[in-house]
Coordinates of C-alpha atoms in Angstrom, one line a residue:
Chain A
M705 CA 12.9 -6.0 12.0
M706 CA 14.1 -4.1 9.1
L707 CA 14.6 -7.2 7.1
P708 CA 11.3 -7.7 5.3
G709 CA 11.1 -4.1 4.2
T710 CA 14.8 -4.0 3.2
I711 CA 14.4 -7.1 1.1
Y712 CA 11.3 -5.7 -0.6
L713 CA 13.0 -2.4 -1.4
L714 CA 15.9 -4.2 -2.8
I715 CA 13.8 -6.3 -5.1
N716 CA 11.2 -3.7 -6.0
N717 CA 13.3 -0.6 -6.2
Y718 CA 17.0 -1.3 -6.3
L719 CA 17.2 -4.3 -8.6
P720 CA 15.3 -2.4 -11.3
M721 CA 17.7 0.6 -10.9
F722 CA 20.5 -1.7 -11.9
G723 CA 18.2 -3.0 -14.6
T724 CA 18.3 0.4 -16.2
L725 CA 21.5 -0.8 -17.8
I726 CA 19.3 -2.5 -20.3
A727 CA 18.9 0.9 -21.8
F728 CA 22.5 0.7 -23.0
K729 CA 22.2 -2.8 -24.5
S730 CA 20.7 -4.4 -27.5
V731 CA 18.7 -7.1 -25.9
D732 CA 19.0 -10.5 -27.6
W733 CA 16.7 -13.0 -25.8
S734 CA 18.7 -16.0 -27.0
K735 CA 21.7 -14.8 -25.1
G736 CA 19.9 -13.5 -22.0
I737 CA 19.9 -10.0 -20.7
L738 CA 23.3 -10.2 -19.0
H739 CA 25.1 -11.4 -22.1
S740 CA 23.5 -9.1 -24.6
P741 CA 25.9 -6.8 -26.4
W742 CA 26.5 -3.2 -25.1
V743 CA 25.4 -0.6 -27.6
G744 CA 26.2 2.6 -25.7
F745 CA 23.7 5.4 -26.4
D746 CA 22.2 3.9 -29.5
N747 CA 18.8 3.3 -27.9
F748 CA 18.7 6.9 -26.9
K749 CA 19.7 8.2 -30.3
F750 CA 17.0 6.0 -31.7
L751 CA 14.4 7.4 -29.3
F752 CA 15.3 11.0 -29.9
R753 CA 15.3 10.7 -33.6
T754 CA 11.6 9.8 -33.6
S755 CA 9.0 12.6 -33.5
D756 CA 7.4 10.7 -30.6
A757 CA 10.2 11.8 -28.2
W758 CA 9.4 15.4 -28.7
T759 CA 5.6 14.9 -28.5
I760 CA 5.7 12.8 -25.3
T761 CA 8.2 15.1 -23.6
R762 CA 6.2 18.2 -24.5
N763 CA 2.9 16.7 -23.4
T764 CA 4.3 15.4 -20.1
L765 CA 6.0 18.7 -19.2
L766 CA 3.1 21.0 -20.2
Y767 CA 0.4 18.9 -18.4
N768 CA 2.4 18.5 -15.3
A769 CA 3.5 22.2 -15.2
L770 CA -0.2 23.1 -15.5
F771 CA -1.2 20.7 -12.7
I772 CA 1.6 21.9 -10.4
T773 CA 0.6 25.5 -10.8
I774 CA -3.2 25.3 -10.7
T775 CA -3.5 22.7 -7.9
P776 CA -2.1 24.8 -5.1
I777 CA -4.0 27.9 -6.3
I778 CA -7.4 26.2 -6.3
A779 CA -6.8 24.0 -3.3
V780 CA -5.5 26.9 -1.1
S781 CA -8.4 29.1 -2.1
F782 CA -10.9 26.3 -1.4
A783 CA -9.2 25.6 2.0
I784 CA -9.4 29.3 3.0
L785 CA -13.0 29.6 1.9
L786 CA -14.0 26.4 3.7
N787 CA -12.3 27.6 6.8
E788 CA -14.3 30.9 6.6
L789 CA -17.7 29.2 6.3
R790 CA -19.8 30.0 9.4
S791 CA -21.1 26.5 9.7
R792 CA -18.6 23.9 10.6
L793 CA -21.1 21.2 9.6
A794 CA -21.4 22.7 6.1
A795 CA -17.7 22.9 5.7
R796 CA -17.3 19.3 6.7
F797 CA -20.0 18.2 4.3
F798 CA -18.4 20.0 1.3
Q799 CA -15.0 18.6 2.2
S800 CA -16.4 15.1 2.2
V801 CA -18.1 15.5 -1.1
M802 CA -15.0 17.0 -2.8
F803 CA -12.9 14.1 -1.5
L804 CA -15.1 11.4 -3.0
P805 CA -13.6 11.5 -6.6
Y806 CA -10.2 10.7 -5.1
F807 CA -11.5 7.3 -4.0
L808 CA -12.5 6.3 -7.5
S809 CA -10.1 4.3 -9.6
A810 CA -8.9 5.5 -13.0
V811 CA -11.0 2.9 -14.7
V812 CA -14.2 4.2 -13.0
V813 CA -13.2 7.8 -14.0
G814 CA -12.8 6.5 -17.5
Y815 CA -16.4 5.3 -17.4
L816 CA -17.6 8.6 -15.9
G817 CA -15.8 10.5 -18.6
Y818 CA -17.4 8.3 -21.3
S819 CA -20.9 9.0 -19.9
M820 CA -20.2 12.7 -20.3
L821 CA -18.3 12.7 -23.6
S822 CA -19.7 9.7 -25.6
T823 CA -20.3 11.2 -29.1
E824 CA -23.8 9.7 -29.6
F825 CA -25.1 9.5 -26.1
G826 CA -22.9 11.6 -23.8
F827 CA -24.4 14.1 -21.4
I828 CA -22.5 17.0 -22.9
N829 CA -23.5 16.4 -26.5
T830 CA -27.1 15.5 -25.8
H831 CA -28.0 17.7 -22.9
V832 CA -25.7 20.7 -23.2
L833 CA -24.7 21.3 -26.8
E834 CA -27.8 20.2 -28.6
P835 CA -30.3 22.2 -26.5
L836 CA -28.1 25.3 -27.1
G837 CA -28.1 24.6 -30.8
F838 CA -24.5 23.5 -31.3
D839 CA -23.4 20.5 -33.3
A840 CA -22.3 17.4 -31.4
I841 CA -18.6 17.0 -31.0
A842 CA -16.7 13.7 -31.5
W843 CA -14.7 14.1 -28.3
Y844 CA -12.8 10.8 -28.7
S845 CA -11.4 11.6 -32.1
E846 CA -10.6 15.3 -31.7
P847 CA -7.2 15.7 -30.0
K848 CA -7.6 19.5 -29.8
Y849 CA -10.1 19.4 -26.9
W850 CA -8.0 17.1 -24.6
P851 CA -5.6 19.8 -23.3
Y852 CA -8.7 21.2 -21.6
I853 CA -10.5 18.0 -20.7
L854 CA -7.6 16.3 -19.0
P855 CA -6.8 19.2 -16.6
I856 CA -10.5 19.4 -15.7
V857 CA -10.7 15.7 -14.9
Y858 CA -7.4 15.9 -13.0
I859 CA -8.7 18.8 -10.8
W860 CA -12.0 17.1 -10.3
K861 CA -10.3 14.0 -9.1
N862 CA -7.5 15.4 -7.0
I863 CA -8.5 18.8 -5.6
G864 CA -10.3 17.3 -2.6
Y865 CA -7.2 15.6 -1.5
S866 CA -5.0 18.7 -1.7
T867 CA -7.7 20.8 -0.1
V868 CA -7.7 18.5 2.9
I869 CA -4.0 18.9 3.4
Y870 CA -4.1 22.7 3.1
L871 CA -7.2 23.0 5.3
A872 CA -5.3 21.2 8.1
A873 CA -2.5 23.7 7.7
V874 CA -4.9 26.6 7.7
I875 CA -6.8 25.4 10.8
G876 CA -3.5 25.0 12.6
I877 CA -2.6 28.7 12.3
D878 CA -2.5 30.4 15.7
N879 CA -5.5 32.7 16.2
E880 CA -3.5 35.4 17.8
Y881 CA -2.2 36.6 14.4
Y882 CA -5.8 37.2 13.2
E883 CA -6.6 39.0 16.5
A884 CA -3.7 41.4 16.0
A885 CA -4.7 41.9 12.4
L886 CA -8.3 42.7 13.4
M887 CA -7.0 45.3 15.9
D888 CA -5.1 46.9 13.0
G889 CA -8.2 46.8 10.9
A890 CA -7.1 44.4 8.2
S891 CA -9.7 43.2 5.8
K892 CA -10.4 39.5 5.2
W893 CA -8.5 39.7 1.9
R894 CA -5.6 41.4 3.6
Q895 CA -5.6 38.7 6.3
A896 CA -5.5 35.9 3.7
I897 CA -2.6 37.5 1.8
S898 CA -0.5 38.6 4.8
I899 CA -1.1 35.9 7.4
T900 CA -2.6 32.8 6.0
L901 CA -0.4 32.5 2.9
P902 CA 2.9 33.1 4.6
Q903 CA 1.9 30.7 7.4
I904 CA 1.2 27.8 5.0
R905 CA 4.0 28.6 2.6
P906 CA 6.3 25.7 3.9
I907 CA 3.7 23.0 3.1
I908 CA 3.0 24.5 -0.3
I909 CA 6.7 24.5 -1.1
I910 CA 7.2 20.9 0.1
L911 CA 4.3 19.6 -2.0
A912 CA 5.4 21.6 -5.0
L913 CA 8.9 20.3 -4.7
M914 CA 7.8 16.7 -4.6
A915 CA 5.6 17.4 -7.7
V916 CA 8.5 19.0 -9.6
G917 CA 10.7 16.0 -9.0
H918 CA 8.0 13.9 -10.7
I919 CA 7.4 16.3 -13.6
L920 CA 8.2 13.7 -16.1
N921 CA 6.1 11.0 -14.4
A922 CA 2.6 11.4 -15.6
D923 CA -0.4 9.9 -13.8
F924 CA -0.6 6.8 -16.0
G925 CA -4.3 6.1 -15.1
L926 CA -5.4 9.5 -16.1
F927 CA -3.7 9.5 -19.5
Y928 CA -4.4 5.9 -20.3
Q929 CA -7.9 5.3 -19.0
V930 CA -9.7 8.6 -19.5
P931 CA -9.0 9.0 -23.2
L932 CA -9.9 5.3 -23.5
D933 CA -6.6 4.6 -25.2
A934 CA -7.9 6.2 -28.4
G935 CA -5.2 6.3 -31.0
A936 CA -6.6 9.5 -32.6
L937 CA -5.9 11.4 -29.4
Y938 CA -2.2 10.4 -29.0
P939 CA -0.9 13.8 -30.2
T940 CA -2.3 15.4 -27.1
T941 CA -2.7 12.5 -24.7
N942 CA 0.4 10.4 -25.1
V943 CA 2.9 11.0 -22.3
I944 CA 6.2 9.3 -21.4
D945 CA 4.6 6.7 -19.1
T946 CA 2.0 5.6 -21.6
Y947 CA 4.7 5.6 -24.3
V948 CA 7.0 3.4 -22.3
Y949 CA 4.1 1.0 -21.6
R950 CA 3.0 0.8 -25.2
A951 CA 6.6 0.4 -26.5
L952 CA 7.1 -2.5 -24.1
L953 CA 3.9 -4.5 -24.2
T954 CA 2.4 -3.7 -27.6
L955 CA 5.5 -3.1 -29.7
G956 CA 7.9 -5.3 -27.6
D957 CA 10.7 -2.8 -28.1
V958 CA 12.6 -3.3 -24.9
G959 CA 15.6 -1.1 -25.7
M960 CA 13.6 2.0 -26.7
S961 CA 11.2 1.6 -23.9
S962 CA 13.8 1.3 -21.2
A963 CA 15.7 4.2 -22.7
A964 CA 12.6 6.4 -22.3
G965 CA 12.1 5.1 -18.8
L966 CA 15.7 5.9 -17.8
Y967 CA 15.5 9.4 -19.4
Q968 CA 12.4 10.0 -17.3
S969 CA 14.0 8.8 -14.0
A970 CA 17.3 10.6 -14.5
V971 CA 15.7 14.0 -15.4
G972 CA 13.4 13.6 -12.4
L973 CA 16.4 13.0 -10.1
V974 CA 18.3 15.9 -11.4
L975 CA 15.3 18.1 -11.0
V976 CA 14.7 17.1 -7.4
L977 CA 18.3 17.9 -6.5
T978 CA 18.3 21.2 -8.4
V979 CA 15.0 22.5 -7.0
N980 CA 16.0 21.4 -3.5
L981 CA 19.3 23.2 -3.9
I982 CA 17.6 26.4 -5.0
V983 CA 15.1 26.2 -2.1
R984 CA 18.0 25.6 0.3
K985 CA 19.8 28.7 -0.9
I986 CA 16.7 30.8 -0.3
N987 CA 15.5 29.3 2.9
K988 CA 17.1 26.3 4.6
E989 CA 14.0 25.6 6.6
N990 CA 11.8 24.8 3.6
A991 CA 14.2 22.4 1.9
L992 CA 13.4 18.8 1.6
F993 CA 16.8 17.5 2.6
Chain B
M1045 CA -27.6 21.7 3.0
N1046 CA -29.7 24.8 2.8
T1047 CA -28.6 28.3 3.8
A1048 CA -30.6 28.2 7.0
T1049 CA -28.2 25.9 8.6
A1050 CA -25.3 27.8 7.1
N1051 CA -26.4 31.0 8.8
A1052 CA -27.0 29.3 12.2
P1053 CA -24.5 30.2 14.9
S1054 CA -21.5 28.1 14.5
R1055 CA -21.3 25.0 16.8
A1056 CA -18.2 24.3 18.7
E1057 CA -17.2 21.1 16.8
G1058 CA -13.6 20.0 16.7
F1059 CA -12.3 23.2 18.1
S1060 CA -14.1 26.0 19.9
K1061 CA -14.2 29.4 18.4
P1062 CA -13.2 32.3 20.6
A1063 CA -15.1 35.5 20.6
V1064 CA -12.6 37.2 18.3
K1065 CA -13.1 34.5 15.7
R1066 CA -16.8 35.4 15.7
I1067 CA -16.1 39.1 15.2
N1068 CA -13.7 38.2 12.5
A1069 CA -16.2 36.0 10.7
I1070 CA -17.3 36.8 7.2
S1071 CA -20.6 38.7 6.8
P1072 CA -23.8 36.6 6.3
S1073 CA -24.1 37.7 2.7
T1074 CA -20.5 36.7 1.8
N1075 CA -21.2 33.5 3.7
L1076 CA -24.2 32.8 1.5
I1077 CA -22.2 33.4 -1.7
V1078 CA -19.4 31.0 -0.6
T1079 CA -21.9 28.4 0.5
L1080 CA -23.7 28.6 -2.8
F1081 CA -20.4 28.3 -4.6
F1082 CA -19.6 25.1 -2.7
I1083 CA -23.1 23.7 -3.3
V1084 CA -22.6 24.1 -7.0
Y1085 CA -19.1 22.6 -6.9
S1086 CA -20.4 19.6 -4.9
C1087 CA -23.0 19.0 -7.6
V1088 CA -20.2 19.1 -10.2
C1089 CA -18.4 16.4 -8.1
L1090 CA -21.4 14.2 -7.9
L1091 CA -23.0 14.8 -11.3
P1092 CA -21.0 12.1 -13.3
V1093 CA -21.5 9.5 -10.6
L1094 CA -25.3 10.1 -10.6
L1095 CA -25.3 10.1 -14.4
V1096 CA -23.8 6.6 -14.4
I1097 CA -26.2 5.3 -11.8
A1098 CA -29.2 6.7 -13.8
A1099 CA -27.9 5.2 -17.0
S1100 CA -27.5 1.8 -15.5
L1101 CA -31.2 1.9 -14.5
S1102 CA -32.4 3.2 -17.8
D1103 CA -33.9 1.5 -20.8
E1104 CA -31.5 1.1 -23.7
N1105 CA -33.8 2.6 -26.3
A1106 CA -34.3 5.7 -24.2
I1107 CA -30.6 6.2 -24.1
T1108 CA -30.3 5.6 -27.8
L1109 CA -32.9 8.3 -28.4
H1110 CA -32.1 10.9 -25.8
G1111 CA -28.6 10.1 -24.6
Y1112 CA -27.6 9.8 -20.9
S1113 CA -29.7 11.8 -18.6
L1114 CA -29.8 12.4 -14.8
I1115 CA -33.2 10.9 -14.5
P1116 CA -33.9 7.8 -16.6
K1117 CA -36.6 8.5 -19.2
V1118 CA -37.7 4.9 -19.0
W1119 CA -36.8 2.9 -15.9
S1120 CA -35.4 -0.6 -16.5
T1121 CA -33.2 -3.0 -14.7
S1122 CA -32.6 -5.2 -17.7
A1123 CA -28.9 -4.2 -17.8
Y1124 CA -28.4 -5.9 -14.4
H1125 CA -30.3 -9.0 -15.7
Y1126 CA -27.8 -9.3 -18.5
L1127 CA -24.9 -9.0 -16.1
M1128 CA -26.5 -11.9 -14.2
F1129 CA -25.6 -14.2 -17.1
D1130 CA -21.9 -13.5 -16.4
L1131 CA -22.3 -13.6 -12.6
H1132 CA -19.7 -16.3 -12.2
K1133 CA -17.2 -14.2 -14.0
I1134 CA -17.9 -11.1 -12.0
L1135 CA -17.8 -13.0 -8.7
A1136 CA -14.5 -14.4 -9.7
G1137 CA -13.2 -10.9 -10.3
Y1138 CA -14.6 -9.9 -6.9
G1139 CA -12.8 -12.9 -5.3
I1140 CA -9.4 -11.9 -6.9
S1141 CA -9.9 -8.3 -5.9
I1142 CA -10.8 -9.2 -2.3
A1143 CA -8.0 -11.7 -1.9
S1144 CA -5.3 -9.4 -3.2
T1145 CA -6.7 -6.5 -1.2
V1146 CA -6.8 -8.4 2.1
I1147 CA -3.5 -10.2 1.8
G1148 CA -1.8 -7.1 0.3
S1149 CA -3.0 -4.6 2.9
L1150 CA -2.2 -6.8 5.9
S1151 CA 1.3 -7.6 4.7
G1152 CA 1.8 -4.0 3.6
M1153 CA 0.8 -2.7 7.1
M1154 CA 3.1 -5.2 8.8
I1155 CA 6.1 -4.5 6.6
T1156 CA 5.6 -0.8 6.9
A1157 CA 5.3 -0.8 10.7
L1158 CA 8.3 -3.1 11.1
Y1159 CA 10.4 -0.8 8.9
A1160 CA 9.2 2.4 10.4
Y1161 CA 9.7 1.5 14.1
P1162 CA 13.5 1.2 14.1
L1163 CA 13.6 4.5 12.1
S1164 CA 11.7 6.2 14.9
R1165 CA 14.2 5.0 17.6
M1166 CA 16.8 7.6 18.2
D1167 CA 19.2 5.0 19.6
F1168 CA 19.2 2.9 16.4
D1169 CA 22.7 3.2 14.9
F1170 CA 21.9 2.8 11.2
R1171 CA 18.9 5.2 11.3
G1172 CA 20.5 7.6 8.8
F1173 CA 21.4 4.9 6.3
F1174 CA 17.9 3.2 6.3
S1175 CA 16.1 6.5 6.1
F1176 CA 18.1 7.4 3.0
F1177 CA 17.6 3.9 1.7
I1178 CA 13.9 4.4 1.6
F1179 CA 13.9 8.1 0.8
F1180 CA 16.0 7.5 -2.4
T1181 CA 13.3 5.2 -3.8
M1182 CA 11.0 8.2 -3.7
V1183 CA 13.1 10.3 -6.0
F1184 CA 14.6 7.6 -8.4
G1185 CA 13.3 4.5 -9.8
G1186 CA 14.2 1.9 -12.4
G1187 CA 11.1 2.4 -14.5
L1188 CA 8.6 -0.1 -15.9
V1189 CA 10.9 -2.1 -18.2
P1190 CA 13.5 -3.4 -15.7
T1191 CA 10.8 -3.9 -13.1
Y1192 CA 8.7 -5.9 -15.5
L1193 CA 11.7 -8.1 -16.6
I1194 CA 12.8 -8.8 -13.1
Y1195 CA 9.3 -9.8 -11.9
T1196 CA 8.6 -11.9 -15.0
N1197 CA 12.0 -13.4 -15.8
Y1198 CA 13.6 -13.8 -12.4
F1199 CA 10.6 -14.2 -10.1
H1200 CA 8.2 -15.7 -12.6
L1201 CA 5.2 -13.8 -11.2
K1202 CA 3.3 -13.8 -14.4
D1203 CA -0.3 -14.9 -14.0
T1204 CA -0.1 -15.5 -10.2
L1205 CA -2.0 -13.8 -7.5
L1206 CA 1.3 -12.5 -6.1
A1207 CA 1.7 -10.4 -9.3
L1208 CA -1.3 -8.4 -8.1
I1209 CA 0.1 -8.0 -4.6
I1210 CA 3.9 -7.5 -4.8
P1211 CA 5.0 -5.2 -7.7
G1212 CA 5.0 -1.6 -6.6
L1213 CA 2.2 -1.7 -4.1
L1214 CA 3.4 -3.6 -1.1
M1215 CA 5.4 -0.8 0.6
N1216 CA 4.7 2.8 0.2
A1217 CA 7.7 5.0 1.2
F1218 CA 5.4 7.9 2.0
L1219 CA 3.4 5.8 4.4
V1220 CA 6.5 4.4 6.0
L1221 CA 7.7 8.0 6.8
T1222 CA 4.2 8.9 8.1
T1223 CA 4.2 5.9 10.4
R1224 CA 7.7 6.8 11.6
T1225 CA 6.6 10.3 12.5
F1226 CA 3.6 8.9 14.4
F1227 CA 5.8 6.6 16.4
Q1228 CA 8.2 9.4 17.2
Q1229 CA 5.4 11.7 18.4
T1230 CA 3.3 9.3 20.4
I1231 CA 5.6 6.7 21.9
H1232 CA 7.6 8.1 24.8
P1233 CA 11.1 6.7 25.0
S1234 CA 10.6 6.2 28.7
I1235 CA 8.0 3.6 28.2
L1236 CA 10.4 1.6 26.0
E1237 CA 13.2 2.1 28.6
S1238 CA 11.1 0.7 31.4
A1239 CA 10.1 -2.3 29.3
Q1240 CA 13.8 -2.9 28.5
I1241 CA 14.6 -2.7 32.2
D1242 CA 11.9 -5.3 32.8
G1243 CA 13.7 -7.5 30.4
A1244 CA 11.5 -7.4 27.3
G1245 CA 13.2 -8.1 24.0
E1246 CA 12.9 -5.7 21.0
F1247 CA 10.2 -7.8 19.3
R1248 CA 8.2 -8.2 22.5
I1249 CA 8.3 -4.4 23.0
F1250 CA 7.2 -3.8 19.4
F1251 CA 4.3 -6.3 19.4
G1252 CA 3.3 -5.8 23.0
I1253 CA 3.6 -2.1 23.5
V1254 CA 4.2 -0.1 20.3
L1255 CA 1.6 -1.7 18.0
P1256 CA -1.3 -1.5 20.5
L1257 CA -0.5 2.2 21.1
S1258 CA -0.4 2.8 17.4
L1259 CA -3.9 1.6 16.3
P1260 CA -4.9 5.0 14.9
V1261 CA -1.9 5.2 12.5
M1262 CA -2.3 1.5 11.6
A1263 CA -5.9 2.0 10.7
T1264 CA -5.0 4.9 8.5
I1265 CA -2.2 3.2 6.6
G1266 CA -4.4 0.1 6.3
L1267 CA -7.0 2.2 4.6
F1268 CA -4.4 3.7 2.2
Y1269 CA -3.2 0.3 1.3
T1270 CA -6.8 -1.1 0.9
L1271 CA -7.7 1.7 -1.4
A1272 CA -4.5 1.3 -3.5
Y1273 CA -5.1 -2.5 -3.9
W1274 CA -8.8 -2.3 -4.5
N1275 CA -8.3 0.4 -7.2
D1276 CA -5.3 -1.1 -8.9
W1277 CA -5.7 -2.3 -12.4
F1278 CA -2.2 -1.7 -13.7
N1279 CA -0.7 -4.9 -12.3
S1280 CA -3.4 -6.9 -14.0
L1281 CA -2.8 -5.1 -17.2
V1282 CA 1.0 -5.7 -17.1
Y1283 CA 1.4 -9.1 -15.4
I1284 CA -1.7 -11.1 -16.1
N1285 CA -2.5 -12.7 -19.4
N1286 CA -4.9 -15.3 -18.1
D1287 CA -8.4 -13.9 -18.3
N1288 CA -9.5 -15.9 -15.3
M1289 CA -6.9 -14.3 -13.0
V1290 CA -7.8 -10.7 -13.5
N1291 CA -9.3 -8.5 -10.8
L1292 CA -12.5 -6.5 -10.9
Q1293 CA -11.0 -3.2 -12.0
Y1294 CA -9.3 -4.8 -14.9
M1295 CA -12.5 -6.6 -15.9
M1296 CA -14.2 -3.2 -15.9
Y1297 CA -11.5 -1.8 -18.1
R1298 CA -11.9 -4.7 -20.6
V1299 CA -15.7 -4.3 -20.6
M1300 CA -15.3 -0.6 -21.4
R1301 CA -13.1 -1.5 -24.5
N1302 CA -15.1 -4.4 -25.6
L1303 CA -18.4 -5.7 -24.1
Q1304 CA -17.7 -9.1 -25.5
F1305 CA -15.1 -9.6 -22.9
L1306 CA -17.7 -10.9 -20.4
Q1307 CA -19.4 -13.2 -22.9
S1308 CA -16.2 -14.7 -24.3
H1309 CA -16.8 -17.5 -21.8
A1310 CA -20.5 -17.4 -21.9
Q1311 CA -20.5 -18.9 -25.4
S1312 CA -20.3 -22.3 -24.0
N1313 CA -23.1 -21.4 -21.6
T1314 CA -26.2 -22.5 -23.4
T1315 CA -28.6 -20.3 -21.4
V1316 CA -27.4 -17.4 -23.6
G1317 CA -28.0 -17.8 -27.3
A1318 CA -26.3 -15.9 -30.1
E1319 CA -29.3 -13.8 -30.8
E1320 CA -29.5 -12.9 -27.1
I1321 CA -26.0 -11.5 -27.3
A1322 CA -26.8 -9.7 -30.5
K1323 CA -29.5 -7.6 -28.9
M1324 CA -27.5 -7.0 -25.7
P1325 CA -28.1 -3.4 -24.5
N1326 CA -24.5 -2.2 -24.8
E1327 CA -24.6 1.2 -23.2
T1328 CA -26.6 0.3 -20.1
V1329 CA -24.8 -2.9 -19.4
R1330 CA -21.5 -1.0 -19.5
M1331 CA -22.8 1.4 -16.9
A1332 CA -24.2 -1.4 -14.8
M1333 CA -20.8 -3.0 -14.8
C1334 CA -19.4 0.4 -13.6
I1335 CA -21.8 0.5 -10.7
V1336 CA -21.0 -3.1 -9.8
G1337 CA -17.4 -2.2 -9.6
M1338 CA -17.8 1.2 -8.0
G1339 CA -20.3 0.1 -5.4
P1340 CA -18.1 -1.2 -2.5
I1341 CA -15.9 1.9 -2.5
V1342 CA -18.8 4.4 -2.6
L1343 CA -20.6 2.5 0.1
A1344 CA -17.5 2.3 2.3
Y1345 CA -16.6 5.9 1.7
P1346 CA -18.6 7.6 4.5
F1347 CA -16.9 5.4 7.0
F1348 CA -13.4 5.6 5.5
Q1349 CA -13.0 9.3 4.9
R1350 CA -12.7 10.4 8.5
Y1351 CA -9.6 8.2 9.0
F1352 CA -8.2 9.3 5.7
V1353 CA -8.4 13.0 6.6
A1354 CA -6.8 12.1 10.0
G1355 CA -4.0 10.3 8.2
L1356 CA -3.3 13.0 5.7
T1357 CA -3.0 15.6 8.5
V1358 CA -0.4 13.7 10.4
G1359 CA 1.8 16.6 9.2
A1360 CA 4.5 17.1 6.6
V1361 CA 7.3 14.6 6.7
K1362 CA 10.9 15.6 6.7
G1363 CA 13.5 13.0 5.7

């Protein structure tokens, strides 16, 4: 029974892990990958000498750090507020609407972004900035705006998903806690801080842990499709994933590309283990493994 | 959704509210503010989608003059007429998308259930090993380059339908663990024991008892796989060079970059002359393409999302 799944994992996940050895080789197609000469850490030296390495690492880390912090804050607030709404029907309706963007592919989100941001015809330039008397902004050639645009798009697309998870946790909290709080005269605010948050802390921690482990893995679709692959925006939109892709398929630089990929996976693994260890020290219950 | 319904006494849907909960409810004025806030946020969620729908139904000149607006200044369906010229191409894209989604989701569900079931059995000797075997893939991976080389050089998947199905999508570790949790919680070991006593083999038990009892979780993971396959464009981008083998999402991606992508094959098609192509309404046709690609998901959404929510709330998974 385990056979099909095991074979698939071997091919799809474990073979490429051994394949990371390419990062230490100088690939010569005439000799084949296995017989290509070993070059130690040359590919890595190469990678870290370029200014790109610094840019893509910085972008990946900062964007992901921002996503990891704001997602739980917004999603938990939304979940608590939705749970407090007097009408179940309304709460359910809002939840459904918020969840819709999660179903749209990155390509579609790229289109939606274009309809808002297109320099000549976009909704923002023609219906927001011009009526207010501002000049139109060339969104797709100005890197400085993207550190704001990308997080907004990310939240817009993913917040419904996170809210659903937290809402399930909030609904699951035993009502007796709130009854006791009510007897003691706790305000709503106090109840949220002293009961709701501590009760859902484990799930927040687990999700954050998973996210921290992937802090060098950016959402490829978001960073590739939404800026429409515009070269002018690379300083603020190029992340490790998009860099690896471009190095492999547009530059054909196998060594550099696989070095960047291994750097990404290795740091991720170390981070998962470290963060998990710290959480274990503080509270064994909340650790992942 | 107006505030009148929001202020109505809460109905007992899903779970009943005890009296205390009512005393503990927020005041009507606060409720109004929160409701208004969510109404505004819902509009923000829907605005871009409505904008694209409006743009696709608008006249090109109106867009050139006034930009995209929520209500078309001049209604026109000409964008869709232009897409009709490339109908065969769009239908081919639909075909590829549907084929890979159906085959991929069904295989994915089967492999997932087959892998998850032994993991849920406490009496399976290698449970620890196989659990770690799948968990490790969640925290470490080879990266794009080795994966690409293995699939292209060793398995020769380039430009085949399998390239859209196999790499990266066929088995999702998170879904395997979700399925395992469901098996553990709902299938009582005593049922399995009695089946064994009656002489049923492991496969007979799995297909005859476990799967029929697990329809809810199968429906949920099936939806997750369906969505992943339908929305995937990355495998087309990486593994497909032949323009006749790409799926719908990738087609949309190419049209966004370059509208000529659709007509590259229409040149031979004499119904469309060169001057026709020259005055092709760019902006609106783009948006019409987006609607054509987005349609199925948005239409299926109301039916899907209940199961999705149910699946997400199966609970946190611990390895």
